[in-house]
mmCIF file of C-alpha atoms and ligand atoms in Angstrom:
data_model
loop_
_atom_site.group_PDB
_atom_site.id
_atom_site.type_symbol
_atom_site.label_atom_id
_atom_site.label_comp_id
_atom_site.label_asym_id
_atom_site.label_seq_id
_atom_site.Cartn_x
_atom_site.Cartn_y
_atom_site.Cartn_z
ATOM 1 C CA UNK A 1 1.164 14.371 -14.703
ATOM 2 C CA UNK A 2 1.895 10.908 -15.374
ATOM 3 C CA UNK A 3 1.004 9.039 -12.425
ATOM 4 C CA UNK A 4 2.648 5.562 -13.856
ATOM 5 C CA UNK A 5 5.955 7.143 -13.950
ATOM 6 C CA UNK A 6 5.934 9.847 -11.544
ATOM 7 C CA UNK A 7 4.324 7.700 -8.209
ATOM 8 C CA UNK A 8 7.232 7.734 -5.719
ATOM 9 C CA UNK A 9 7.368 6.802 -2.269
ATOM 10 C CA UNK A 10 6.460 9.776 -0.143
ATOM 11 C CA UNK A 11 7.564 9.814 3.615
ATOM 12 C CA UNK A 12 6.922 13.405 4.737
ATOM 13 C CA UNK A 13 3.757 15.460 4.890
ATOM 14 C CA UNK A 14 2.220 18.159 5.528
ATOM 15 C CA UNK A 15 -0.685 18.083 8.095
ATOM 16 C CA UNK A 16 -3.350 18.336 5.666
ATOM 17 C CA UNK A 17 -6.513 15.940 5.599
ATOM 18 C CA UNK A 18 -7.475 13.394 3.160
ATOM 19 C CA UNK A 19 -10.269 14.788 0.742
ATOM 20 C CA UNK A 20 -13.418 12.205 1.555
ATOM 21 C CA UNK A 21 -13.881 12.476 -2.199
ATOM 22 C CA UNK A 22 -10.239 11.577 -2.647
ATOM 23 C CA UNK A 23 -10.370 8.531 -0.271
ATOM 24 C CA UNK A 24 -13.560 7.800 -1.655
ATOM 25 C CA UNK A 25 -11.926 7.358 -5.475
ATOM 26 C CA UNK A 26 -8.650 5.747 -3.700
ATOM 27 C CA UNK A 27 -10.653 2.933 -1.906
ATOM 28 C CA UNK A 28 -13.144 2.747 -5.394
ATOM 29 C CA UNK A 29 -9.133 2.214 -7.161
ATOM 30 C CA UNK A 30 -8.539 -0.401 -4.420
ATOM 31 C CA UNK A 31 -10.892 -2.421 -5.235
ATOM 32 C CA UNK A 32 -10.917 -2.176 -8.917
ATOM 33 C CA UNK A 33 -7.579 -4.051 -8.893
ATOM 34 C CA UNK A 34 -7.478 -7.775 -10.520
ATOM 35 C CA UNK A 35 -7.863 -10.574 -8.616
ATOM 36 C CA UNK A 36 -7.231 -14.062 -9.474
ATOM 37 C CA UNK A 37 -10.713 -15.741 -10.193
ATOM 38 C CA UNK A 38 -12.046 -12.651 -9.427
ATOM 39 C CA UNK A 39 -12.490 -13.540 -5.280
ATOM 40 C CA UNK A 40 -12.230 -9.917 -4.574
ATOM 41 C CA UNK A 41 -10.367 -11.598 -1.474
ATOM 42 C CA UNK A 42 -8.970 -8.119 -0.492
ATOM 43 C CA UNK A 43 -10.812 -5.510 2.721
ATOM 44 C CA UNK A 44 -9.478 -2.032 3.578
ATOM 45 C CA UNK A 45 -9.571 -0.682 7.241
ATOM 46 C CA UNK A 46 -9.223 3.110 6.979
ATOM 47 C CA UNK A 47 -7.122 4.300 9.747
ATOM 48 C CA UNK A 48 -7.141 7.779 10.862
ATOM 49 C CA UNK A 49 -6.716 7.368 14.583
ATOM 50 C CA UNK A 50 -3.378 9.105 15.980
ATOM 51 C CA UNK A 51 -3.044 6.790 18.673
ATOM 52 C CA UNK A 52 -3.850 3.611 16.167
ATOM 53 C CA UNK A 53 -1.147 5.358 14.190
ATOM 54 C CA UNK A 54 1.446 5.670 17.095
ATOM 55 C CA UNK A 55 0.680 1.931 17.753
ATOM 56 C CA UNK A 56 1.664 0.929 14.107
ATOM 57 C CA UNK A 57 5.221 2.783 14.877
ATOM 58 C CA UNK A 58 5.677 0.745 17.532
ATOM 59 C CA UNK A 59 5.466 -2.740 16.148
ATOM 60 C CA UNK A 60 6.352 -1.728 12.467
ATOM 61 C CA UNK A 61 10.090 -0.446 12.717
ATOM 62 C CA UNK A 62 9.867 0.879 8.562
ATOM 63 C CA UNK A 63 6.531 2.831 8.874
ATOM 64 C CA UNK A 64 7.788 5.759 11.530
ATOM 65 C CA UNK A 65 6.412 7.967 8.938
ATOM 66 C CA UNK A 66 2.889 7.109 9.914
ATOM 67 C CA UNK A 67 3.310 9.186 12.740
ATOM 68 C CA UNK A 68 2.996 12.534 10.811
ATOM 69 C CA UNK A 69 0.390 11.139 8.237
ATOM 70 C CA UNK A 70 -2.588 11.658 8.222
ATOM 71 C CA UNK A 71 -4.534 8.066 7.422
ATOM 72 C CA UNK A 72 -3.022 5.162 6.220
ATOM 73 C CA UNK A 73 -4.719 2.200 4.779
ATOM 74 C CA UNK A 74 -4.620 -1.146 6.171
ATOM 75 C CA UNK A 75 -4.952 -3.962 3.307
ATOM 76 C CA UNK A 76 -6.445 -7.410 4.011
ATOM 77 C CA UNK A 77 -6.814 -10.427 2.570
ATOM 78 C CA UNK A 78 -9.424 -12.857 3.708
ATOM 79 C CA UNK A 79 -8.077 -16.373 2.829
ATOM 80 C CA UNK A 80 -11.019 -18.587 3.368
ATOM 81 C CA UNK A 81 -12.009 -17.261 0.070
ATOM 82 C CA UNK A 82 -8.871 -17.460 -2.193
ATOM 83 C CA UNK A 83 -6.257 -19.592 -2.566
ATOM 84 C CA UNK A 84 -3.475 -18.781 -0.162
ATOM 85 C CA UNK A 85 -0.386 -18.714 -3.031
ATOM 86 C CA UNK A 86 -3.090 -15.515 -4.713
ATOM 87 C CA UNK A 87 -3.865 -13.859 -1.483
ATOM 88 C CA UNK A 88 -0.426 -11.637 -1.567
ATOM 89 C CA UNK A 89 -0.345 -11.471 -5.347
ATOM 90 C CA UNK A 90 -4.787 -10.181 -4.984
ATOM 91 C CA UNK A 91 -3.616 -7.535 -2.259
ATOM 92 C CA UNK A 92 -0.172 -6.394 -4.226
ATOM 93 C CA UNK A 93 -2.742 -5.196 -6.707
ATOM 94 C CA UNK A 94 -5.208 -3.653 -4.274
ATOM 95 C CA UNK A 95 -2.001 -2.175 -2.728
ATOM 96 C CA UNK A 96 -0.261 -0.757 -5.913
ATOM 97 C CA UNK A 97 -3.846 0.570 -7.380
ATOM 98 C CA UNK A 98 -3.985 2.731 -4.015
ATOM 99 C CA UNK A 99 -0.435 3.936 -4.402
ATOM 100 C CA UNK A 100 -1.532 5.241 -8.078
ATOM 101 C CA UNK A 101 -4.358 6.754 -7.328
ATOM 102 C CA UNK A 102 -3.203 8.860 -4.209
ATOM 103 C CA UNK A 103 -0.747 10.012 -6.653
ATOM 104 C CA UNK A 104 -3.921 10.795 -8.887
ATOM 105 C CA UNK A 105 -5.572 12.680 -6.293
ATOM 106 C CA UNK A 106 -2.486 14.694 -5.699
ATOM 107 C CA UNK A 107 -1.200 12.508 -2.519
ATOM 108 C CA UNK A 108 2.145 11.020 -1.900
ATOM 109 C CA UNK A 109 2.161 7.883 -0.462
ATOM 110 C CA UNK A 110 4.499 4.823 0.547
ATOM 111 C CA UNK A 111 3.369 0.817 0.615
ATOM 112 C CA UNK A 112 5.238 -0.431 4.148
ATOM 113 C CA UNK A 113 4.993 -4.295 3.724
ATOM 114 C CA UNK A 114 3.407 -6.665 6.747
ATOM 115 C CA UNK A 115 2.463 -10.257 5.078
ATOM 116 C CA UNK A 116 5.974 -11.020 4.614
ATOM 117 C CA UNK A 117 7.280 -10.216 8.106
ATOM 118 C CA UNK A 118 5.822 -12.763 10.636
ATOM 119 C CA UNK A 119 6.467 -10.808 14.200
ATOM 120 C CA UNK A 120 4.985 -7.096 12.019
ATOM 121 C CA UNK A 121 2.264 -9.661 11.019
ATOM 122 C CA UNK A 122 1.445 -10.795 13.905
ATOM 123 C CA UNK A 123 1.545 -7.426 15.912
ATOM 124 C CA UNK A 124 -0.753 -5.631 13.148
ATOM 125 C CA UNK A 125 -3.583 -8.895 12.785
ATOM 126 C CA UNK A 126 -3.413 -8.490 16.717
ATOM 127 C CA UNK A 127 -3.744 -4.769 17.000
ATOM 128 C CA UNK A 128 -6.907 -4.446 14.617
ATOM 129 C CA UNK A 129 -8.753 -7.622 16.358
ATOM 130 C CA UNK A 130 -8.497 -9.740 12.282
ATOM 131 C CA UNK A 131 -10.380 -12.841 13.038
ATOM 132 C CA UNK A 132 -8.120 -15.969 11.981
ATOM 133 C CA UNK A 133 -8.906 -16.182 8.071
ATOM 134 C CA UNK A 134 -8.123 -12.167 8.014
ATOM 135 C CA UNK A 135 -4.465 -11.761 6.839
ATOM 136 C CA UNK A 136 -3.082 -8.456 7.296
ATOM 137 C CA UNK A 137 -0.703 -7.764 3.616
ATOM 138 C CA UNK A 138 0.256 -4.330 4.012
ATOM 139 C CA UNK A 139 0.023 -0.299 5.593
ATOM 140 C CA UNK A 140 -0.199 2.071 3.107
ATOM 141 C CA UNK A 141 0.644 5.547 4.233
ATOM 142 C CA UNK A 142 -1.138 8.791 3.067
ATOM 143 C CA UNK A 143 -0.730 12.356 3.112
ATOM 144 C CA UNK A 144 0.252 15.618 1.433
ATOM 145 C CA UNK A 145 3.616 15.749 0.166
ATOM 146 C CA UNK A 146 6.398 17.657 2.091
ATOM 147 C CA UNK A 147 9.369 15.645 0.483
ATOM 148 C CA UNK A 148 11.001 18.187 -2.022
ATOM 149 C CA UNK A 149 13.600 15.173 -3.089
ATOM 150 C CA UNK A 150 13.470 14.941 -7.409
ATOM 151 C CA UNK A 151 12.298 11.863 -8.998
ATOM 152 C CA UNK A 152 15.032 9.641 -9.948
ATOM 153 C CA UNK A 153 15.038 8.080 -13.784
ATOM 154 C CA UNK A 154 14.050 4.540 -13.280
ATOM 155 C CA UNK A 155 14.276 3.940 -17.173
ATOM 156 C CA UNK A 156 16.904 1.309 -17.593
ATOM 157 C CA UNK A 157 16.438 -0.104 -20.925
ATOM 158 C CA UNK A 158 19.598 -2.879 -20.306
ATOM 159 C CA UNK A 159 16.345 -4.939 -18.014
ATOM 160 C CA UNK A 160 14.332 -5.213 -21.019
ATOM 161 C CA UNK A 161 15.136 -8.500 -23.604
ATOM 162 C CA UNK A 162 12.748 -8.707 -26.748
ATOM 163 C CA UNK A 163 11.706 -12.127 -27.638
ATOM 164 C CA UNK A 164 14.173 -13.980 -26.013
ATOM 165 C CA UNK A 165 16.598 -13.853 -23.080
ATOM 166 C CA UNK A 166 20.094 -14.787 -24.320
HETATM 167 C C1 FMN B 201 6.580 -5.257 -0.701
HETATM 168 C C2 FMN B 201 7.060 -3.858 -0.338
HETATM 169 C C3 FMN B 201 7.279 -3.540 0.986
HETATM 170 C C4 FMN B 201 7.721 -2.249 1.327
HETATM 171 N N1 FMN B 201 7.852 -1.934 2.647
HETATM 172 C C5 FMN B 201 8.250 -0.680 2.993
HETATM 173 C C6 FMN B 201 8.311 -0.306 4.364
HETATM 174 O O1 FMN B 201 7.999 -1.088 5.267
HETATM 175 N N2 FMN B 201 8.706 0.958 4.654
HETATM 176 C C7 FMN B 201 9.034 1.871 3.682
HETATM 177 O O2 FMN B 201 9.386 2.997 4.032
HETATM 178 N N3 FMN B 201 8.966 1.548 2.369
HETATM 179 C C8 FMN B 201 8.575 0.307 2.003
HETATM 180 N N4 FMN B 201 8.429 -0.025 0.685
HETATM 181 C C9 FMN B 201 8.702 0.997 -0.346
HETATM 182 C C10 FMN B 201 10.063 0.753 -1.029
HETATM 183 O O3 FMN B 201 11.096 1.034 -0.124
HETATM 184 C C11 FMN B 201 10.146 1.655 -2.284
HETATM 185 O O4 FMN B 201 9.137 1.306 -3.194
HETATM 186 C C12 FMN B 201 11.507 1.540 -2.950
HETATM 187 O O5 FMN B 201 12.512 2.081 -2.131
HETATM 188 C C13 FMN B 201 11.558 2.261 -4.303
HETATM 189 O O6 FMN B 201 11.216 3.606 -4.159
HETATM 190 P P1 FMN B 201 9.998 4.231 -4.975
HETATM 191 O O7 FMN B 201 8.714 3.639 -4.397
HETATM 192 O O8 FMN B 201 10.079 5.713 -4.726
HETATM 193 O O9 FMN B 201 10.140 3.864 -6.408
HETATM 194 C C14 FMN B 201 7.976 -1.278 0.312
HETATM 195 C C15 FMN B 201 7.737 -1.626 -1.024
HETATM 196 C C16 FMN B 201 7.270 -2.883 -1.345
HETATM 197 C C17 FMN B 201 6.966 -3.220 -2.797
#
């Protein structure tokens, strides 16, 4: 499998459990991702809980899926120790390393964005107790595939320009 083309984002599941070996390698992906001047700004909070996940539904109107998933991943960024313009471009890393590496393990998986929405923000930072310099970036949700829908082709070679735009 080619986990670079063939990620998608995965909304259903089954009921099966995260492999601890599997979240184990996800979390080690996580934070193998790049970050500018290497401040390794970015924290995971694992999130298993059903009624944690119930109270993510509530405040997050594009992550209902969470309610049949197993875990999802809470991303972080701490910005006392990066620069704040790096903190989202530090945790789109984290967040798109996880992505590929649930696929890895077999996993489908969908980012649901928080940083950019300020009432989601809000609601999340408030619901996991993040201390001030804590800022949550997004929910990554985790689980077995049950989606049977095909991969679309995303090759469109009319976005690529060699050398030069015009
Ligand atoms: C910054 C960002 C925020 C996103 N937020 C959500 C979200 O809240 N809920 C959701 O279901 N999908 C979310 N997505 C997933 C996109 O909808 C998805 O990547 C897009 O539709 C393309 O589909 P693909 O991931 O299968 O290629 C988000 C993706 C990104 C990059």
């Amino acid at each position: 499998m080619d986990i670079l083309i063939e990620r998608k984002s995965v909304r259903k599941y089954t009921n099966e459990d995260i492999e601890k070996k599997d979240l184990d390698y996800i979390l080690h992906a996580a934070m193998s991702a790049p970050t500018a001047r290497n401040t390794r700004c970015c924290s995971f909070v694992v999130i298993k809980d059903k009624e944690t996940h119930k109270k993510i539904a509530a405040v997050h109107h594009a992550a209902q899926m969470i309610l049949q998933a197993p875990l999802a991943i809470l991303v972080v960024g701490d910005k006392n120790v990066v620069f704040e313009e790096y903190l989202p471009q530090d945790c789109s890393a984290a967040t798109q390393n996880i992505l590929l590496a649930a696929t890895a393990r077999g996993y489908g998986s969908v980012w649901c964005g928080v940083y950019s929405n300020k009432k989601i923000s809000e609601a999340v930072e408030k619901l996991f107790n993040l201390p001030e310099n804590i800022k949550a970036f997004s929910i990554v949700v985790i689980g077995k595939s049950a989606d049977n829908n095909s991969l679309k082709n995303r090759w469109h070679p009319e976005k690529i320009k060699y050398e030069i735009w015009g």
